[in-house]
Amino acid sequence: MREFLTISGALNRVQATGLRAKATSTAKANELSETPFTLISSRQDAESALRAISGASILGADTETTGLDPMRSRVRLLQIATPEHAFVFDLFAYPALDDAPLRELLANPEVTKIFHNAKFDLKMLLYHFKLEVRGVFDTLLASQLIAAGRSEDRHSLAAVVERYLNQAVDKSMQVSDWSGQLSELQYEYAAKDAVLMLPLREAISERLAQLRLEAAAQLEMDCVLPIAAMELAGMGIDVKCWRELVTNLERAHDALSIELRRELSSGIPQLSLFDEPPTINVDSPAQVIEALARMGIKVEGTRSWQLEPLAKEHTAIARLLEYRSVQKLLSSYGLAILDHIHPVTGRIHADFQQIGATGGRMACSKPNLQQVPNTPEYRSCFRAPAGRKLVIADYSQIELRILADWSQDTALVKALFSGEDLHCVTASQMFGIPLDQVTKAQRAAAKQLNYGIMYGLGAPGLAARIDCTPEEAEGLIRKYFAAYSGVAAFLRESADRAVKQRESRTRSGRLITFSFDGGDRAQVAATQRLGKNAPIQGSSADIIKRALVLIHDALKPFDTRIINCIHDEIVIESAEAQAAEIAALLDHKMVAAAREFISSVPVTVDALISDAWLK
DNA sequence: TAGAATCGCCAC
DNA sequence: AAACGTGGCGATTCTA
């Protein structure tokens, strides 16, 4: 067993144990560098290390890996720190993660393991050692929760250590080569990162408690493992199907492009019939505006909502809109997505940012599997492999149900209990007419209001969407709030609170803070809209995250994995024979998750079994 | 010439 | 969109 005393090796261990939150930052810095560590490279080392660790209920933890991709790199070091001592397991020297005691320690939810960005380490440990780490405390997620939407706060380990411990951290070794012979400095660096987690958690936990964020934090910590597993599982894509789709789109794109250039050039005299179409770049809004001006069409911009009203009048504009939609699909969802197919698994392993939006929603990138066009052509390319099925489940109108539960609006609650088409019920309540007399236009208006009202939709916005005058829209909004006066009061209070207290909370207690110039009317109005929307959108995120946790745990006995999560929808891939059982389980767990946050209105989940990602 | 800003649009 | 919220991302255009 190799014993190391870092930097000031002369100091004894009694001194080194003194990791106390109340210590000054300077003292802390010294103490950190004094915590001794032991390199574990044999069975005997591991056994004695486990004896030393086993009494602790909170451990600093970290891993060093030979790369960032779990499927193409290996875990070299596992570092575990108690306040007294750190242990660096060199897994190349001795495979300690094959030993039951260490596995049990990591899997034990009663023993807290503190990581920074635990998703990374959990993926590595899950992939290489089939080990589900529980009892996670993630200082990255905690820091994001505390930031509560302040985008200026950074959350790298260095930034967080600086903020909470007022201490600089050396990350120079992070990208060093962890695959060969390691230097003493590398071991020391590795040990330090784990040791650092302990005081960092103390400082962060104190802050979480001050802000009453413990429950929200627990929800997030529980969610790391399901999300790590989801990323590892990845989503299968039918490459041939996708290529065909892209080829068809390219054909349409090329034809539309030529036609469009011709139509947009009607103001330019063409020298001869055999000339190439003019070299106008139809992807350039500036050039399109110029071309339209030559044709006598004046537009402020070329966004679809600006062009839409003119499309009936001018075929060139209709063509432009058509071209745009194809161009968008091609550029954003073209062959580029195939670059994300993993060479080892043949699947797409997107990157989910657990706290991606200020309200707590997840975000997804590389590629963004939350924005695949919702058309059969696209979605049918995401298919279950042979012998397997996709089980797709989504909440029905979850945000409206949160709004109803939160506001306790009698009419909205009743409408949700009725089980009737909600937009029809809303229309009937707005216009004071029986359900069967609701017209298409009335239902459309009610639908827009149901969807838009909690985002702070105003009369001009509604008018633009349902093709009526702002005055008429104003009247419709009045009718809506007359029918749902509890919703009106709730949203007003939410908006006021956001402006006055500069913060809101979701149902889990997640905090969202607002910074704005109170003297700026536009900024106040924007904050009011956020005050209405953020708690509801964020509570929806609370619910789906809770659902991920319940489902991940419940799925354990099955040959099944969560493969995507799109705000109110969860996609699972399962063995064909189990699909029906899984669908029922999904439904049950998603309802149970929602029940933890909303209890006074029904919650409905639509679950279906399919070969592809199709509804 | 690389990165930032802008425009535009997909998802929920 | 002096505007209904949250994101990611691609092409063009601007900037240092």
XYZ file of C-alpha atoms (C1' of nucleotides) in Angstrom:
643
model
C 0.000 0.000 0.000
C 1.407 3.343 -0.926
C 0.726 6.119 1.507
C 0.907 9.706 0.343
C 0.857 12.910 2.248
C 0.204 15.720 -0.098
C 2.213 18.901 -0.312
C 2.811 19.498 3.377
C 3.496 15.917 4.144
C 4.992 16.761 7.486
C 1.617 17.606 8.923
C 0.010 14.824 10.841
C -3.411 13.350 10.286
C -4.979 14.880 13.330
C -4.561 18.229 11.705
C -5.707 16.908 8.406
C -9.052 15.774 9.727
C -10.154 19.303 10.346
C -12.433 19.838 7.373
C -14.957 22.123 8.906
C -17.438 24.280 7.119
C -16.951 27.107 9.544
C -13.241 27.283 8.964
C -12.016 30.264 7.032
C -11.459 29.708 3.387
C -7.732 30.076 3.746
C -7.588 27.496 6.475
C -9.768 25.252 4.353
C -7.437 25.501 1.430
C -4.566 24.375 3.579
C -6.526 21.581 5.124
C -7.529 20.255 1.755
C -4.023 19.929 0.586
C -3.173 18.169 3.812
C -5.694 15.373 3.623
C -3.629 12.257 3.135
C -4.570 9.694 0.590
C -3.844 6.082 -0.046
C -3.385 4.438 -3.390
C -5.322 1.192 -3.664
C -3.760 -1.299 -6.035
C -4.330 -4.720 -4.527
C -7.023 -6.796 -2.882
C -5.438 -6.200 0.515
C -5.411 -2.447 -0.087
C -9.037 -2.531 -1.104
C -10.096 -4.519 1.920
C -8.463 -2.192 4.378
C -9.771 0.825 2.468
C -13.302 -0.497 2.709
C -12.886 -0.966 6.435
C -11.837 2.649 6.744
C -14.653 3.943 4.569
C -17.463 1.745 5.794
C -18.473 3.820 8.790
C -18.891 7.025 6.825
C -22.293 8.219 5.670
C -21.025 10.950 3.358
C -18.236 10.497 0.867
C -16.540 12.689 -1.663
C -16.313 10.853 -4.966
C -14.838 11.203 -8.413
C -13.491 9.139 -11.259
C -10.730 9.634 -13.777
C -11.278 8.091 -17.157
C -9.241 7.651 -20.280
C -11.788 9.639 -22.298
C -15.185 11.275 -22.213
C -17.171 8.667 -24.110
C -18.212 5.779 -21.858
C -18.294 3.354 -24.754
C -14.803 4.153 -25.934
C -12.887 4.818 -22.783
C -12.110 3.132 -19.516
C -12.352 4.069 -15.894
C -8.839 4.337 -14.516
C -9.349 5.736 -11.045
C -12.136 5.816 -8.539
C -11.550 8.253 -5.735
C -13.439 8.147 -2.485
C -12.851 10.578 0.331
C -13.863 10.685 3.939
C -13.045 13.764 5.994
C -10.004 11.969 7.351
C -8.593 10.173 4.405
C -8.896 9.736 0.690
C -8.595 6.485 -1.233
C -7.586 6.315 -4.844
C -8.548 2.997 -6.398
C -6.360 2.271 -9.392
C -8.725 0.036 -11.305
C -6.050 -0.923 -13.800
C -3.932 -2.302 -10.976
C -6.759 -3.958 -9.064
C -10.393 -4.305 -10.222
C -11.918 -3.162 -6.953
C -15.309 -2.625 -8.551
C -15.685 -6.383 -8.882
C -15.718 -6.614 -5.102
C -19.086 -6.752 -3.425
C -18.338 -4.417 -0.495
C -17.336 -1.501 -2.711
C -20.237 -2.103 -5.070
C -22.643 -2.212 -2.165
C -21.229 0.985 -0.780
C -21.783 2.791 -4.065
C -25.237 1.300 -4.572
C -26.353 2.066 -1.032
C -28.761 5.025 -1.076
C -28.091 5.623 2.625
C -24.478 6.531 1.938
C -24.201 9.863 0.182
C -21.700 10.049 -2.637
C -20.839 13.589 -3.655
C -19.921 14.154 -7.270
C -19.676 17.170 -9.489
C -21.627 16.366 -12.634
C -22.539 12.917 -11.405
C -24.150 11.979 -14.713
C -20.704 11.538 -16.217
C -19.369 9.256 -13.492
C -22.625 7.322 -13.229
C -22.618 6.579 -16.942
C -19.066 5.294 -16.720
C -19.786 3.110 -13.705
C -23.034 1.837 -15.151
C -21.561 0.967 -18.517
C -18.340 -0.631 -17.364
C -19.366 -2.209 -14.078
C -23.150 -2.567 -14.360
C -23.272 -0.549 -11.184
C -26.157 1.739 -10.285
C -24.832 4.383 -7.954
C -27.444 5.615 -5.522
C -27.328 8.207 -2.810
C -25.926 10.779 -5.189
C -25.356 14.382 -4.250
C -24.402 16.398 -7.309
C -22.775 19.747 -6.608
C -23.361 20.824 -10.204
C -27.115 20.353 -10.003
C -27.217 21.890 -6.547
C -25.350 24.911 -7.811
C -27.777 25.247 -10.703
C -30.743 25.006 -8.352
C -29.306 27.723 -6.164
C -28.589 29.933 -9.167
C -32.326 29.634 -9.883
C -31.992 30.930 -13.386
C -29.267 33.528 -12.988
C -27.508 32.734 -16.214
C -24.368 34.615 -15.247
C -23.501 31.979 -12.659
C -21.182 29.357 -14.047
C -21.250 25.812 -12.774
C -17.941 24.224 -13.656
C -16.236 22.625 -10.681
C -13.733 25.465 -10.618
C -16.453 28.112 -10.673
C -18.481 26.405 -7.973
C -15.488 25.861 -5.694
C -14.539 29.463 -6.187
C -18.063 30.650 -5.350
C -18.713 28.484 -2.292
C -15.252 27.913 -0.875
C -13.555 31.006 -2.208
C -10.749 28.838 -3.363
C -8.968 28.222 -6.623
C -8.916 24.738 -8.015
C -6.298 23.290 -10.255
C -7.846 21.567 -13.274
C -4.594 21.190 -15.174
C -4.605 17.426 -14.762
C -8.144 16.889 -15.909
C -7.189 16.371 -19.505
C -3.960 14.568 -18.719
C -3.403 11.026 -19.907
C -4.993 8.644 -17.439
C -4.261 5.501 -19.412
C -0.574 4.841 -18.766
C 1.807 5.026 -15.856
C 0.493 7.702 -13.526
C 2.643 10.194 -11.729
C 2.375 10.942 -8.057
C 1.061 14.335 -9.036
C -1.771 12.736 -10.987
C -2.798 10.546 -8.077
C -2.655 13.550 -5.831
C -4.753 15.617 -8.171
C -7.290 12.814 -8.395
C -7.489 12.461 -4.632
C -7.901 16.182 -4.132
C -10.979 16.403 -6.319
C -12.770 13.853 -4.188
C -11.635 15.464 -0.962
C -12.837 18.823 -2.195
C -16.382 17.505 -2.554
C -16.901 17.267 1.215
C -16.523 20.916 2.230
C -18.145 21.924 -1.035
C -21.245 19.950 -0.200
C -21.375 21.411 3.280
C -21.336 24.934 1.941
C -23.824 24.142 -0.792
C -26.175 22.243 1.499
C -26.249 25.170 3.855
C -27.292 27.389 0.974
C -29.895 24.879 -0.226
C -31.399 24.887 3.252
C -31.441 28.677 3.435
C -33.336 28.775 0.178
C -35.596 25.881 1.198
C -34.494 23.884 -1.808
C -33.956 20.530 -0.119
C -36.957 18.816 -1.680
C -36.208 20.100 -5.160
C -32.591 19.047 -4.690
C -33.595 15.542 -3.649
C -35.755 15.255 -6.742
C -32.853 16.268 -8.963
C -30.347 14.000 -7.226
C -32.658 11.018 -7.639
C -33.010 11.813 -11.301
C -29.334 11.607 -12.247
C -29.267 7.834 -12.492
C -32.363 7.493 -14.730
C -31.009 10.178 -17.046
C -27.550 8.638 -17.137
C -29.139 5.305 -18.010
C -31.315 6.937 -20.659
C -28.298 8.491 -22.361
C -26.445 5.203 -22.281
C -29.425 3.378 -23.754
C -29.669 5.781 -26.674
C -32.291 5.726 -29.354
C -32.300 3.451 -32.358
C -32.645 5.046 -35.766
C -33.298 3.377 -39.097
C -30.525 4.807 -41.239
C -31.942 3.622 -44.542
C -35.326 5.112 -43.772
C -33.668 8.367 -42.791
C -31.547 8.526 -45.943
C -34.611 7.999 -48.110
C -36.403 10.735 -46.268
C -33.522 13.127 -46.802
C -33.188 12.199 -50.465
C -36.863 12.956 -51.057
C -36.545 16.240 -49.272
C -33.477 17.159 -51.301
C -35.377 16.548 -54.513
C -38.205 18.768 -53.343
C -35.729 21.337 -52.118
C -33.870 21.584 -55.426
C -37.039 21.920 -57.464
C -38.497 24.494 -55.125
C -35.265 26.435 -55.029
C -35.102 26.851 -58.817
C -38.768 27.754 -59.076
C -38.510 30.182 -56.221
C -35.484 31.965 -57.663
C -37.347 32.385 -60.920
C -40.403 33.808 -59.234
C -38.433 36.125 -57.018
C -36.568 37.509 -59.994
C -39.593 38.834 -61.829
C -38.325 42.357 -61.162
C -34.991 41.556 -62.779
C -34.934 41.681 -66.574
C -33.798 38.332 -67.891
C -31.462 38.583 -70.856
C -32.367 35.328 -72.486
C -34.364 32.208 -71.846
C -31.183 30.208 -71.577
C -29.743 32.177 -68.698
C -29.323 30.492 -65.366
C -31.872 31.610 -62.826
C -30.630 34.800 -61.144
C -28.106 34.276 -58.398
C -30.350 35.366 -55.611
C -29.703 33.541 -52.356
C -33.134 32.519 -51.167
C -31.695 31.566 -47.798
C -30.734 35.179 -47.177
C -33.576 37.149 -45.581
C -31.902 40.362 -46.752
C -31.869 39.296 -50.383
C -35.423 38.017 -50.165
C -36.637 41.344 -48.806
C -34.813 43.097 -51.653
C -36.321 40.802 -54.250
C -39.807 41.226 -52.873
C -39.336 44.993 -52.894
C -38.497 44.853 -56.613
C -41.792 43.055 -57.086
C -43.568 45.804 -55.219
C -44.078 43.811 -52.033
C -42.888 45.616 -48.949
C -42.183 43.482 -45.880
C -40.483 44.247 -42.563
C -39.040 40.804 -42.218
C -39.520 37.430 -43.822
C -40.599 35.321 -40.855
C -43.447 33.037 -41.651
C -45.955 34.946 -39.542
C -45.081 38.074 -41.506
C -45.388 36.362 -44.879
C -48.380 34.181 -44.088
C -51.014 36.881 -44.724
C -49.462 37.677 -48.125
C -49.248 34.122 -49.364
C -52.748 34.123 -50.859
C -51.978 37.212 -52.902
C -48.522 36.308 -54.181
C -47.561 32.879 -55.390
C -43.900 33.723 -54.898
C -44.512 34.124 -51.180
C -46.478 30.903 -50.957
C -43.560 29.219 -52.710
C -41.084 30.830 -50.350
C -42.941 29.494 -47.341
C -43.057 26.059 -48.857
C -39.345 26.230 -49.633
C -38.570 27.390 -46.130
C -40.254 24.447 -44.472
C -38.350 22.002 -46.648
C -35.102 23.891 -46.186
C -35.577 23.855 -42.429
C -36.222 20.140 -42.326
C -33.221 19.467 -44.531
C -30.758 21.636 -42.712
C -31.762 20.833 -39.165
C -32.811 17.237 -39.637
C -30.825 16.175 -42.671
C -27.897 13.823 -42.966
C -26.137 15.618 -40.145
C -28.041 13.627 -37.579
C -26.341 10.480 -38.848
C -23.060 11.917 -37.568
C -24.425 11.252 -34.109
C -24.829 7.544 -34.638
C -22.441 5.901 -32.253
C -19.831 3.647 -33.862
C -20.054 1.114 -31.057
C -23.785 0.913 -30.424
C -25.181 2.136 -33.742
C -27.610 4.258 -31.767
C -28.012 7.925 -31.008
C -26.909 8.930 -27.541
C -28.004 12.509 -27.100
C -26.817 14.743 -24.306
C -29.535 15.661 -21.832
C -28.926 18.673 -19.670
C -30.861 17.836 -16.554
C -31.537 21.421 -15.573
C -31.614 22.852 -19.053
C -34.156 25.608 -18.618
C -34.618 27.988 -15.736
C -37.890 26.364 -14.738
C -36.194 23.003 -14.431
C -37.058 21.555 -17.788
C -34.440 19.391 -19.387
C -32.703 20.429 -22.543
C -31.205 18.104 -25.108
C -28.458 18.439 -27.670
C -26.078 16.602 -29.967
C -28.584 15.928 -31.380
C -31.666 17.480 -29.865
C -34.026 14.525 -29.682
C -36.684 16.783 -28.189
C -37.271 18.592 -31.456
C -37.480 15.895 -34.072
C -40.272 17.024 -36.424
C -43.520 15.501 -35.323
C -44.412 13.982 -38.654
C -44.787 10.302 -39.491
C -41.953 10.530 -42.037
C -39.466 11.610 -39.406
C -40.756 9.794 -36.367
C -41.105 6.485 -38.162
C -37.322 6.394 -38.637
C -36.959 5.962 -34.895
C -37.785 2.325 -34.614
C -37.508 -0.499 -32.146
C -35.063 -3.257 -33.148
C -36.411 -6.677 -34.084
C -38.220 -8.385 -31.244
C -38.664 -5.160 -29.388
C -41.289 -2.433 -29.142
C -41.449 1.194 -28.261
C -43.816 2.190 -25.509
C -44.737 5.845 -25.735
C -46.531 7.604 -22.940
C -47.403 11.225 -22.491
C -49.362 13.298 -20.054
C -52.564 14.746 -21.368
C -52.620 18.531 -20.871
C -50.452 18.323 -17.792
C -49.839 22.063 -17.554
C -53.552 22.844 -17.577
C -54.048 20.287 -14.845
C -51.327 21.917 -12.785
C -53.013 25.270 -13.365
C -56.373 23.866 -12.318
C -55.000 22.205 -9.212
C -52.980 25.233 -8.215
C -55.682 27.799 -8.831
C -58.509 25.582 -7.566
C -60.684 27.192 -10.217
C -64.061 25.517 -9.792
C -65.021 25.553 -13.443
C -61.666 24.338 -14.758
C -61.491 21.572 -12.168
C -65.006 20.550 -13.109
C -64.149 20.643 -16.789
C -61.220 18.304 -16.217
C -63.398 15.933 -14.202
C -66.028 15.873 -16.926
C -63.774 13.950 -19.257
C -65.242 15.846 -22.202
C -63.139 17.550 -24.857
C -61.590 20.298 -22.762
C -61.549 22.971 -25.447
C -65.212 22.381 -26.170
C -66.061 22.587 -22.494
C -64.086 25.807 -22.218
C -65.917 27.246 -25.200
C -69.292 26.255 -23.817
C -68.412 27.884 -20.506
C -67.083 31.014 -22.189
C -70.068 31.515 -24.433
C -72.692 30.146 -22.078
C -73.945 27.579 -24.551
C -74.465 23.824 -24.430
C -71.564 21.611 -25.445
C -73.183 20.445 -28.660
C -73.699 23.983 -29.894
C -70.014 24.967 -29.799
C -68.828 26.011 -33.245
C -65.450 25.199 -34.756
C -64.345 28.812 -34.397
C -65.407 28.936 -30.776
C -63.531 25.751 -29.982
C -60.457 27.071 -31.798
C -60.533 30.260 -29.767
C -60.962 28.332 -26.543
C -58.088 26.050 -27.480
C -55.754 28.965 -28.140
C -56.738 30.451 -24.804
C -56.298 27.187 -22.931
C -52.821 26.807 -24.342
C -51.794 30.443 -24.342
C -53.287 31.941 -21.249
C -50.679 30.591 -18.866
C -47.939 32.005 -21.034
C -49.414 35.485 -20.700
C -51.073 35.573 -24.085
C -52.496 39.016 -24.812
C -55.148 40.336 -27.141
C -52.799 41.136 -30.054
C -51.274 37.696 -29.839
C -54.611 35.956 -29.768
C -55.920 38.119 -32.619
C -52.980 37.113 -34.795
C -53.574 33.452 -34.086
C -57.261 33.117 -34.665
C -57.695 35.815 -37.293
C -59.831 38.368 -35.501
C -59.450 41.978 -34.415
C -57.599 42.813 -31.200
C -60.883 44.167 -29.854
C -62.615 40.880 -30.473
C -59.647 39.071 -28.939
C -59.893 41.311 -25.908
C -63.541 40.302 -25.543
C -62.664 36.608 -25.796
C -60.014 36.901 -23.103
C -62.553 38.675 -20.872
C -64.988 35.846 -21.450
C -62.321 33.262 -20.670
C -61.454 34.905 -17.385
C -65.119 35.356 -16.558
C -65.607 31.628 -17.012
C -62.393 30.798 -15.146
C -62.197 33.551 -12.545
C -60.056 31.404 -10.275
C -57.486 31.067 -13.046
C -57.555 34.815 -13.560
C -56.908 35.474 -9.876
C -54.183 32.843 -9.688
C -52.333 34.112 -12.727
C -52.619 37.691 -11.517
C -51.170 36.725 -8.144
C -48.388 34.729 -9.776
C -47.472 37.669 -11.987
C -47.580 40.126 -9.087
C -45.470 37.904 -6.886
C -42.859 37.548 -9.598
C -42.596 41.318 -9.912
C -42.724 42.131 -6.196
C -40.633 39.298 -4.798
C -38.591 38.733 -7.922
C -38.987 35.009 -7.555
C -41.384 32.126 -8.077
C -41.443 28.512 -7.052
C -42.604 25.318 -8.652
C -44.533 22.658 -6.791
C -41.346 20.900 -5.719
C -40.137 24.167 -4.259
C -37.711 24.800 -7.091
C -36.791 28.467 -7.154
C -36.866 30.756 -10.169
C -35.529 34.259 -9.711
C -36.121 37.209 -11.989
C -33.865 40.135 -12.572
C -35.297 43.069 -14.428
C -35.427 46.834 -14.443
C -38.564 47.731 -12.496
C -38.716 51.072 -14.262
C -38.958 49.462 -17.681
C -42.555 48.633 -18.519
C -41.619 46.047 -21.111
C -39.361 44.247 -18.663
C -42.046 44.305 -15.986
C -44.530 42.863 -18.470
C -42.055 40.179 -19.467
C -41.545 39.294 -15.816
C -45.299 39.064 -15.332
C -45.495 36.591 -18.185
C -42.620 34.593 -16.703
C -44.306 34.711 -13.318
C -47.368 33.077 -14.828
C -45.524 30.543 -16.895
C -42.403 29.484 -15.017
C -44.097 27.871 -11.977
C -46.397 25.851 -14.205
C -43.818 24.803 -16.771
C -41.400 24.078 -13.930
C -43.942 22.000 -12.023
C -44.488 19.979 -15.145
C -40.735 19.372 -15.166
C -40.909 18.330 -11.498
C -43.552 15.789 -12.387
C -41.815 14.224 -15.369
C -38.558 13.996 -13.432
C -40.300 12.238 -10.595
C -41.840 9.931 -13.177
C -38.391 9.111 -14.562
C -37.261 8.096 -11.088
C -40.285 5.906 -10.388
C -40.145 4.313 -13.804
C -36.426 3.636 -13.710
C -36.822 1.816 -10.417
C -39.907 -0.076 -11.527
C -38.241 -1.182 -14.749
C -35.482 -3.047 -12.985
C -36.970 -6.556 -13.413
C -37.659 -6.000 -17.111
C -35.641 -6.075 -20.298
C -36.528 -2.473 -20.858
C -34.990 0.973 -20.912
C -36.022 4.594 -21.057
C -34.713 6.028 -24.322
C -36.175 9.519 -24.598
C -37.993 12.127 -22.588
C -39.668 15.098 -24.204
C -41.067 17.374 -21.484
C -44.342 15.523 -20.991
C -43.585 12.327 -22.853
C -41.472 9.306 -22.032
C -40.342 6.804 -24.636
C -39.315 3.321 -23.622
C -37.905 0.424 -25.560
C -38.851 -2.981 -24.282
C -38.883 -6.609 -25.213
C -41.964 -7.277 -27.301
C -43.414 -9.786 -24.866
C -43.283 -7.287 -22.031
C -44.585 -4.264 -23.888
C -48.162 -4.448 -22.676
C -47.093 -4.836 -19.089
C -44.653 -1.956 -19.476
C -47.333 0.284 -20.970
C -49.547 -0.284 -17.956
C -46.633 0.267 -15.634
C -45.679 3.510 -17.386
C -49.208 4.811 -17.102
C -49.395 3.879 -13.444
C -46.048 5.394 -12.484
C -46.581 8.596 -14.437
C -49.919 9.140 -12.750
C -48.343 8.349 -9.388
C -45.588 10.889 -10.042
C -48.097 13.582 -10.929
C -50.169 12.712 -7.871
C -47.241 13.667 -5.666
C -47.635 17.247 -6.832
C -51.253 17.660 -7.912
C -54.051 15.855 -6.142
C -57.334 17.592 -6.817
C -57.761 17.001 -10.540
C -57.598 13.846 -12.613
C -54.323 13.097 -14.373
C -54.455 11.243 -17.645
C -51.625 9.441 -19.396
C -51.887 8.143 -22.923
C -49.678 5.118 -23.379
C -49.299 3.150 -26.563
C -47.183 0.384 -27.991
C -45.643 0.842 -31.394
C -42.853 -0.319 -33.659
C -41.826 3.250 -34.261
C -42.001 6.574 -32.505
C -45.497 7.214 -33.792
C -48.690 8.093 -32.082
C -11.128 34.404 -40.475
C -13.149 32.762 -36.316
C -16.579 33.836 -33.264
C -20.742 36.583 -32.136
C -25.086 38.234 -33.388
C -29.210 37.848 -36.093
C -32.802 35.623 -38.362
C -35.648 31.870 -38.624
C -38.052 27.565 -37.062
C -38.378 22.748 -34.998
C -40.062 20.546 -30.419
C -42.930 20.808 -26.012
C -43.943 40.454 -33.013
C -42.885 46.687 -27.923
C -43.726 40.428 -27.769
C -47.399 33.830 -25.237
C -43.227 30.519 -22.277
C -38.814 27.092 -22.541
C -35.021 25.297 -25.342
C -31.309 23.835 -29.757
C -29.555 24.614 -34.067
C -28.453 26.027 -39.013
C -27.427 29.732 -42.519
C -26.270 34.292 -43.126
C -24.294 38.480 -41.744
C -21.647 41.286 -38.701
C -17.457 42.216 -35.977
C -12.874 42.273 -33.952
